[in-house]
Amino acid sequence: MSANGDVTELLHAWRGGDRSALERLMPRLYDTLREMAAVRLRREGAIQTFEPTSLVHEALLRLLGGTTDWQNRAHFLAFAAMHMRSVLVDHARSRLAAKRGGDIVMVTLSHAEASEGQRIELDLLALDQALTQLHDEDERIAKVVEMSYFAGMEREEIAAVVGISVPTVDRDLRFARAWLNRVLS
């Protein structure tokens, strides 16, 4: 059986009540989660105070406390990415509140604009608000952006999780880039 199939079986076993499955699962996913966090934090720049390990642990606390029935490894990683986003947004909000608006955290949408070679720097909280608005307008496109940007997932993985084709992922990312440029400018 493939490594991904083994992870999927462990996810289902854990959700089915097998506590030991989680102990066998985490070593198989932890390095991937930590790399996702490291990539994400590199995009944050020097201002970011989180370490990848801390971000993974905070996201896992939120993720493992939920009731989602994971379809497969990619689905689990997509949810992990959403929880990492949530942790970073909450952290940015608390920092802004503590500093009364100073030290705003800047981010880039490197995956969404990589084909154009542009670098879009955005305030994390404005991005979060924009993604929430995009989610209200088109939930699928918002999920595609989250998986690409926050999880660093490949187009093929996103297509599998969302249930769409790779060209549709590309179109969604192009649309989202244009939409976010309009909303955030």
mmCIF file of N, CA and C in Angstrom, residues 14 29 41 80 102 112 122 134 141 143 150 160:
data_model
loop_
_atom_site.group_PDB
_atom_site.id
_atom_site.type_symbol
_atom_site.label_atom_id
_atom_site.label_comp_id
_atom_site.label_asym_id
_atom_site.label_seq_id
_atom_site.Cartn_x
_atom_site.Cartn_y
_atom_site.Cartn_z
ATOM 1 N N TRP A 14 -8.242 6.474 13.323
ATOM 2 C CA TRP A 14 -8.247 7.406 14.439
ATOM 3 C C TRP A 14 -9.634 8.002 14.629
ATOM 4 N N LEU A 29 3.100 12.491 9.288
ATOM 5 C CA LEU A 29 2.646 13.781 8.774
ATOM 6 C C LEU A 29 3.411 14.968 9.342
ATOM 7 N N LEU A 41 5.803 30.644 7.088
ATOM 8 C CA LEU A 41 6.447 31.657 7.921
ATOM 9 C C LEU A 41 7.526 32.420 7.162
ATOM 10 N N ALA A 80 -5.294 21.385 7.848
ATOM 11 C CA ALA A 80 -4.166 21.887 8.638
ATOM 12 C C ALA A 80 -3.784 23.282 8.163
ATOM 13 N N GLY A 102 0.442 49.030 15.495
ATOM 14 C CA GLY A 102 1.795 48.998 14.959
ATOM 15 C C GLY A 102 2.225 47.600 14.589
ATOM 16 N N ALA A 112 -0.227 32.189 -5.785
ATOM 17 C CA ALA A 112 -1.276 32.715 -6.637
ATOM 18 C C ALA A 112 -0.725 33.594 -7.745
ATOM 19 N N LEU A 122 0.556 42.032 1.199
ATOM 20 C CA LEU A 122 -0.738 42.325 1.802
ATOM 21 C C LEU A 122 -0.658 42.238 3.315
ATOM 22 N N LEU A 134 -14.440 36.532 -0.075
ATOM 23 C CA LEU A 134 -14.394 35.648 -1.235
ATOM 24 C C LEU A 134 -15.121 34.341 -0.937
ATOM 25 N N ILE A 141 -13.416 28.711 -4.692
ATOM 26 C CA ILE A 141 -12.235 29.499 -5.043
ATOM 27 C C ILE A 141 -11.480 29.898 -3.784
ATOM 28 N N LYS A 143 -11.324 28.216 -1.018
ATOM 29 C CA LYS A 143 -10.625 27.017 -0.551
ATOM 30 C C LYS A 143 -9.380 26.751 -1.381
ATOM 31 N N PHE A 150 -1.784 28.975 1.832
ATOM 32 C CA PHE A 150 -1.504 28.655 3.227
ATOM 33 C C PHE A 150 -0.904 27.270 3.411
ATOM 34 N N ALA A 160 -7.500 17.227 -6.357
ATOM 35 C CA ALA A 160 -8.007 15.991 -5.753
ATOM 36 C C ALA A 160 -8.872 16.272 -4.534
#
